[in-house]
Amino acid sequence: MTSPSGSTVDEARAFLDANPDIEAFDIVLTDANGVGRGKIIRRHELMGLYEGGRHLPISILGLDITGEDVHETGLIWDSGDGDMRAWPIPGTLKPLHGTSPARGQVLMSMFHLDGAPMTSDPRLALKRQVDRLAEKGLYPAGAFELEFFLLSNERDGDGKVQPARAVLDGRASGKTEVYSVDHLHGMEPLFSDIYAAAKAQGIPAETVISEYAPGQYELTLRYRKDVMQAADDLLMLKRLVRAQARRHGVTACFMAKPIEKYAGSGMHFHVSLLDRDGNNVFTEAEEGTWEPKLLHALGGLAETMAESMLVFAPHANSWRRFVSQSYAPVAPTWGVNNRSVALRVPAGDARNRRIEHRPSGVDANPYLVAATILAGISKGLEEQLDPGPETSGNGYEQAEGTESVMPPDWRSAIEAAKASEFLREALGHDLHHTFTAIKESEYLRVARTVSELDYHLYLHEV
């Protein structure tokens, strides 16, 4: 049958001809948590994948973060755990750098057997929002930033994770070393392999910096005119960073807050809208006066932020990142060239005017993040929403009194998301139900767990 994803057998045939050494392929479907699920297939199976897709159980989209079934999603035994058909995403068939024997990778999307979109697939939720904007003659462009930690495979004497030693010479550093170029040199062999792997996959990885905590780094990605491709870039980059770190004997960590006394890791999303002629509709016509479409987009994002926080901070650990003056936003504020707000308008050439959406942690699913942000922008434009006054100076201090509109914790975010008509429309009814059911199941698992901290606080005291 014709591939509903738009993939073609010509792409597979050309890839096999160009890469005669590749023996196997990772086929990767992204679930609601942003975890890649799938199989490894042999070289001779690739043409069949492109000719007829690959049967995968519907339950693969109803798993929690550990890979356990969440029956409340309705995707397990309610449907008999029947097969759906996964199809390759065009342009994502790529070689994997440094594998032996050589392997490739292709991202997948899930469809019903008749070719209809499977509405609990996160990538297809993003496509729905992109198509919705296209109907209005608007085309989202953007890029994600990837913050992460490189950690040692061994814990410290207290059982805590610790920054990795430099892979070049084994040197240890417990200092923050933010923006230190010399510090980056110690990880040069690893970053060289990351860049080589990104080049092999066509991922436009650019600047690397030493971030605001020991062992923390940031990789930026070049802006894409296709926001679907921007989300694919981020997912593939996370996978290759993790793989290359493992090959160099360290752990790439994408928890939002792995070390309690230091800043966590964000996944900022830069987004703008282009018209049919490729012009940026956020660009102001007159210097000193903001374009109304930019302000309305900010208004939509600010108004929907509270009920969307579960998408931006989906896990228990995500909420440890939101601490004042930790470079993580605590209120739905906006400002220009200001990193203490949730919605930042970067300074610079007006032709490149964009919104930097800062609440998401690196542990969030980029497809869900982008879909929710685009839906918020659409709402702002349709209803001509006002973002309120610009925040100048310390946004953390000025946010006092406005934080009350935001969920204070994970449980509150789950309840807000479940009740949100906006989020139900942004993700689609089925994915909204799937996602919130998974999060509620994970919350209950965490809530009933007796931790080491419980014993430390209470074992001999109460």
C-alpha positions as a printed Julia matrix, in Angstrom:
462×3 Matrix{Float64}:
   0.0    0.0    0.0
   1.04   3.63  -0.38
   2.84   4.88   2.7
   0.62   7.33   4.66
   3.75   8.95   6.09
   4.98   9.94   2.63
   7.99   7.59   2.68
   9.03   5.93  -0.58
  10.88   2.77  -1.54
  13.2    4.91  -3.66
  14.61   6.46  -0.47
  15.37   3.03   0.98
  16.86   1.71  -2.28
  19.13   4.75  -2.66
  20.27   4.45   0.95
  21.16   0.76   0.6
  23.08   1.47  -2.6
  25.02   4.29  -0.92
  25.72   2.31   2.29
  26.67  -1.28   1.37
  28.37  -1.86   4.72
  25.29  -1.3    6.92
  23.97  -4.6    8.26
  21.04  -3.58  10.47
  18.71  -0.7   11.36
  17.14   0.69  14.52
  13.49   1.45  13.77
  12.37   3.96  16.4
   8.83   5.01  17.36
   8.59   7.81  19.94
   6.06   7.28  22.75
   4.27   9.86  24.93
   7.27  10.15  27.25
   9.64  10.78  24.35
  11.2    7.33  24.73
  12.23   5.55  21.53
  10.54   2.15  21.23
  10.91  -0.29  18.38
  13.14  -3.02  16.97
  16.43  -3.71  15.24
  15.88  -5.18  11.79
  18.36  -6.75   9.38
  19.49  -5.14   6.14
  17.34  -7.4    3.95
  14.22  -6.3    5.87
  14.52  -2.6    5.05
  12.84  -2.71   1.64
   9.88  -4.56   3.16
   9.59  -1.85   5.81
   9.26   0.81   3.12
   6.96  -1.29   0.94
   4.42  -2.23   3.6
   5.31  -0.69   6.94
   5.89  -2.78  10.06
   3.31  -4.19  12.44
   3.79  -3.01  16.03
   1.42  -3.5   18.98
  -0.84  -0.58  19.85
   0.3   -0.92  23.49
   3.71   0.51  22.56
   2.1    3.96  22.83
   0.53   3.16  26.21
   3.69   2.52  28.23
   4.97   4.41  31.25
   8.53   5.68  31.59
   9.76   2.22  32.67
   8.09   0.4   29.77
   5.24  -1.0   31.84
   1.69  -1.17  30.45
  -0.7    1.54  31.63
  -4.1   -0.12  31.26
  -5.95   3.15  31.94
  -4.85   4.43  28.52
  -7.25   1.99  26.86
  -4.43   0.94  24.53
  -3.7   -2.42  26.13
  -6.36  -5.1   26.6
  -9.35  -2.82  25.9
  -8.29  -3.07  22.26
  -6.94  -6.62  22.51
  -3.41  -5.18  22.15
  -3.81  -5.45  18.41
  -1.25  -4.46  15.84
  -1.05  -1.08  14.17
   1.28  -0.33  11.28
   4.34   1.86  11.71
   5.74   3.64   8.65
   9.12   5.34   8.14
   9.31   9.12   8.47
  10.73  10.55   5.24
  14.26  11.93   5.58
  15.1   10.13   8.85
  16.85   7.08   7.37
  20.45   7.73   8.44
  23.69   5.9    9.28
  24.76   5.6   12.92
  28.31   6.82  13.5
  30.78   4.49  15.19
  28.67   1.32  15.23
  30.33  -2.04  14.66
  29.01  -3.79  12.69
  27.61  -0.76  10.93
  23.95   0.11  11.64
  21.46   2.69  10.47
  18.39   4.28  12.03
  14.96   5.42  10.88
  12.22   7.17  12.86
   8.67   5.84  12.57
   5.07   7.04  12.94
   2.08   4.86  13.81
  -1.01   4.43  11.62
  -4.07   2.2   11.61
  -3.98  -0.74   9.25
  -6.03   1.22   6.71
  -3.54   4.11   6.75
  -5.49   6.46   9.02
  -3.32   8.34  11.57
  -3.03   6.69  14.99
  -4.14   9.59  17.17
  -2.04   8.67  20.23
   1.17   9.11  18.22
   2.91  12.28  19.54
   4.51  13.2   16.21
   1.17  13.13  14.45
  -0.23  15.51  17.11
   2.46  18.0   16.12
   1.65  17.51  12.44
  -1.99  18.31  13.18
  -1.03  21.69  14.66
   1.35  22.42  11.77
  -1.43  21.64   9.28
  -3.84  23.83  11.21
  -1.53  26.82  10.88
  -0.9   26.05   7.21
  -4.62  26.43   6.55
  -4.15  30.07   7.65
  -1.1   30.56   5.46
   1.3   30.34   8.42
   4.32  28.03   8.63
   6.17  27.53  11.93
   9.96  27.53  11.97
  12.13  26.82  14.96
  14.9   25.04  16.8
  15.43  23.4   20.18
  18.38  23.82  22.53
  19.7   20.67  24.23
  21.07  20.95  27.77
  22.4   17.81  29.45
  24.88  16.47  31.99
  27.84  14.19  31.39
  28.1   12.03  34.5
  30.48   9.43  35.79
  29.29   5.83  35.63
  30.2    5.55  39.32
  28.48   7.3   42.24
  30.34   9.28  44.9
  30.85   8.12  48.48
  27.33   9.28  49.43
  25.72   7.4   46.56
  25.13  10.61  44.58
  25.77  11.07  40.88
  28.89  13.06  40.04
  30.23  14.88  36.97
  32.24  12.77  34.57
  35.99  13.12  34.43
  37.41  14.56  31.24
  37.58  11.77  28.67
  40.84  13.22  27.28
  42.98  12.98  30.4
  40.75  11.76  33.24
  40.91  15.12  35.02
  38.11  15.77  37.53
  36.43  19.13  38.1
  33.77  19.97  40.65
  33.53  23.59  39.55
  30.75  25.15  37.49
  33.14  26.51  34.81
  30.29  28.17  32.9
  31.36  29.18  29.37
  34.89  27.88  29.96
  36.43  26.99  26.61
  39.41  25.22  28.18
  37.03  23.0   30.16
  35.42  21.88  26.9
  38.79  20.67  25.64
  38.76  17.82  28.14
  35.69  16.41  26.42
  37.02  17.1   22.91
  37.16  13.43  21.76
  33.54  12.91  22.79
  32.27  16.12  21.21
  34.2   15.34  18.03
  32.33  12.05  17.77
  29.02  13.78  18.56
  29.61  16.25  15.72
  30.65  13.43  13.37
  27.53  11.46  14.26
  25.35  14.54  13.79
  26.91  15.21  10.38
  26.26  11.6    9.31
  22.58  12.03  10.23
  22.19  15.49   8.71
  21.53  17.06  12.12
  22.62  20.73  12.15
  24.36  20.67  15.55
  26.24  23.9   16.13
  27.64  25.61  19.23
  28.61  23.7   22.36
  29.12  25.47  25.69
  29.93  24.51  29.25
  26.72  25.33  31.12
  25.77  26.54  34.6
  26.66  23.43  36.64
  29.59  21.02  36.92
  29.32  18.48  34.12
  26.52  20.38  32.33
  26.68  21.26  28.63
  24.49  22.74  25.93
  24.31  22.0   22.21
  22.41  24.3   19.9
  20.69  23.35  16.66
  20.38  25.45  13.53
  16.97  26.99  12.91
  14.7   24.95  10.65
  11.94  26.29   8.43
  10.14  22.97   9.06
   9.29  22.63  12.75
   8.61  18.9   12.33
  12.21  18.5   11.24
  13.35  20.6   14.21
  11.66  18.15  16.61
  13.13  15.17  14.73
  16.57  16.82  15.06
  16.23  17.03  18.83
  15.15  13.4   19.24
  17.95  12.09  17.03
  20.5   14.34  18.75
  19.56  13.0   22.19
  19.94   9.44  20.94
  23.34  10.01  19.42
  24.67  12.0   22.41
  23.68   9.14  24.69
  25.3    6.56  22.39
  28.57   8.47  21.9
  28.85   9.2   25.64
  28.49   5.48  26.38
  31.28   4.69  23.91
  33.54   7.12  25.77
  32.77   5.58  29.15
  30.48   8.28  30.57
  26.72   8.73  30.97
  24.74  11.39  29.13
  21.94  12.39  31.51
  18.71  14.03  30.32
  17.01  14.32  33.7
  15.68  17.82  34.33
  17.42  18.04  37.74
  20.04  15.35  38.38
  22.1   17.27  40.97
  20.13  18.95  43.74
  22.37  21.96  44.44
  22.85  23.03  40.82
  20.68  24.31  37.99
  18.7   21.79  35.99
  18.61  21.19  32.25
  16.12  22.91  29.99
  14.97  22.35  26.42
  14.25  25.87  25.21
  12.27  26.1   21.99
  12.76  29.03  19.61
   9.8   29.57  17.3
   8.6   32.01  14.66
   5.93  31.99  11.95
   6.5   32.5    8.24
   3.93  33.56   5.67
   3.49  31.98   2.23
   6.32  34.11   0.86
   8.72  33.08   3.62
   8.49  36.37   5.52
   8.63  36.35   9.32
   5.23  37.59  10.54
   6.71  38.45  13.98
   9.0   41.12  12.46
   7.96  44.62  13.49
   7.16  47.07  10.71
   8.49  50.02  12.69
  11.43  50.03  15.07
  10.34  50.43  18.69
   6.82  49.06  18.11
   6.16  45.36  18.54
   4.31  43.52  15.78
   0.75  42.73  17.05
   1.03  39.1   15.89
   4.06  38.66  18.14
   2.2   40.11  21.12
  -0.9   37.97  20.43
   1.28  34.85  20.17
   2.87  35.74  23.53
  -0.61  36.3   24.95
  -1.74  32.84  23.87
   1.33  31.17  25.32
   1.01  33.05  28.61
  -2.71  32.29  28.99
  -2.31  28.55  28.32
   0.95  27.96  30.17
  -0.45  26.86  33.52
  -2.71  24.16  32.1
   0.09  23.0   29.78
   2.82  22.59  32.38
   2.48  18.8   32.48
   3.73  18.72  28.88
   6.69  20.98  29.73
   7.47  19.26  33.06
   6.15  15.7   32.71
   7.98  13.82  35.47
   8.39  13.97  39.24
  12.0   15.09  38.82
  10.94  17.84  36.39
   9.49  19.89  39.22
  12.77  20.04  41.14
  14.07  22.33  38.39
  11.67  25.2   39.19
  13.57  27.09  41.85
  13.93  30.87  41.89
  17.06  32.24  40.18
  17.92  28.81  38.74
  17.42  29.94  35.12
  14.09  28.08  35.04
  10.94  30.25  34.8
   8.43  30.28  37.64
   5.58  32.35  36.16
   3.98  33.05  32.73
   5.96  36.25  32.17
   7.53  37.67  29.03
  10.36  40.04  28.34
  13.02  41.1   25.86
  16.57  39.77  26.19
  15.73  38.54  29.7
  16.47  35.01  30.93
  14.4   35.34  34.11
  11.1   35.12  32.19
   9.23  32.18  30.69
   8.75  33.75  27.26
  11.85  35.56  26.04
  12.07  37.68  22.91
  15.78  37.56  22.01
  17.45  40.81  20.98
  18.86  41.11  17.47
  17.89  41.58  13.85
  14.14  42.17  13.56
  14.03  39.87  10.53
  14.9   37.0   12.87
  12.32  37.94  15.51
  11.19  34.9   17.47
   9.92  33.68  20.81
  12.12  31.6   23.08
   9.83  29.35  25.13
  11.8   28.47  28.27
   9.68  26.35  30.67
  10.36  22.89  29.17
  12.88  20.58  30.74
  15.14  18.41  28.61
  13.11  15.42  29.84
  10.01  16.58  27.92
   8.8   15.12  24.62
   9.7   17.67  21.87
   6.73  16.65  19.71
   4.28  17.36  22.53
   6.12  20.55  23.52
   6.04  21.93  19.98
   2.4   20.88  19.42
   1.29  22.59  22.64
   3.26  25.76  21.9
   1.86  26.02  18.37
  -1.66  25.52  19.71
  -1.06  28.31  22.25
   0.19  30.61  19.5
  -2.85  29.77  17.35
  -5.16  30.59  20.26
  -3.42  33.9   20.85
  -3.68  34.89  17.2
  -7.32  33.83  16.85
  -8.46  35.59  20.03
  -5.96  38.48  19.79
  -4.84  37.91  23.35
  -2.81  40.49  25.25
   0.33  39.18  27.03
   0.25  41.98  29.59
   3.16  44.29  30.4
   6.71  43.35  29.53
   8.87  42.21  32.45
  12.08  44.16  32.87
  14.85  43.38  35.32
  14.6   40.41  37.68
  11.58  38.43  36.56
  11.83  36.11  39.55
  11.17  38.95  41.98
   8.45  40.51  39.84
   6.7   37.15  39.46
   5.57  37.24  43.09
   1.8   37.12  43.16
   1.54  35.72  39.64
   3.01  32.31  40.52
  -0.29  31.32  42.09
  -1.75  30.74  38.64
   0.88  28.09  37.95
   0.63  24.51  39.27
   2.86  24.27  42.35
   3.74  20.62  41.86
   3.46  17.55  39.65
   0.13  16.37  41.04
  -1.46  19.79  40.49
  -0.1   19.86  36.95
  -1.68  16.47  36.23
  -5.07  17.66  37.5
  -4.8   20.9   35.51
  -3.91  18.98  32.34
  -6.76  16.49  32.79
  -9.29  19.34  33.11
  -7.87  21.45  30.26
 -10.03  21.77  27.16
  -7.18  23.67  25.52
  -4.72  20.8   26.04
  -7.33  18.28  24.9
  -7.64  20.19  21.64
  -3.89  20.79  21.33
  -2.95  17.11  21.65
  -6.18  15.61  20.34
  -8.69  13.75  22.51
  -6.99  10.34  22.28
  -3.44  11.48  22.99
  -4.64  13.78  25.78
  -6.29  10.77  27.44
  -3.24   8.55  26.83
  -0.74  11.1   28.14
  -2.63  12.09  31.29
  -3.41   8.44  32.11
   0.29   7.58  31.86
   1.26  10.54  34.03
  -1.35   9.69  36.67
  -0.11   6.1   36.77
   3.49   7.28  37.18
   2.48   9.72  39.91
   0.82   6.94  41.92
   3.92   4.79  41.53
   6.14   7.57  42.88
   3.7    8.55  45.64
   3.59   5.08  47.16
   7.36   4.57  47.06
   9.15   4.79  50.41
  12.43   6.56  49.67
  15.76   6.69  51.45
  14.88  10.26  52.45
  11.81   8.95  54.3
  14.04   6.69  56.4
  16.54   9.5   56.99
  13.86  11.9   58.22
  11.49   9.62  60.08
  12.89   6.16  60.88
  14.23   7.06  64.34
  12.35  10.32  64.91
   8.6    9.65  64.94
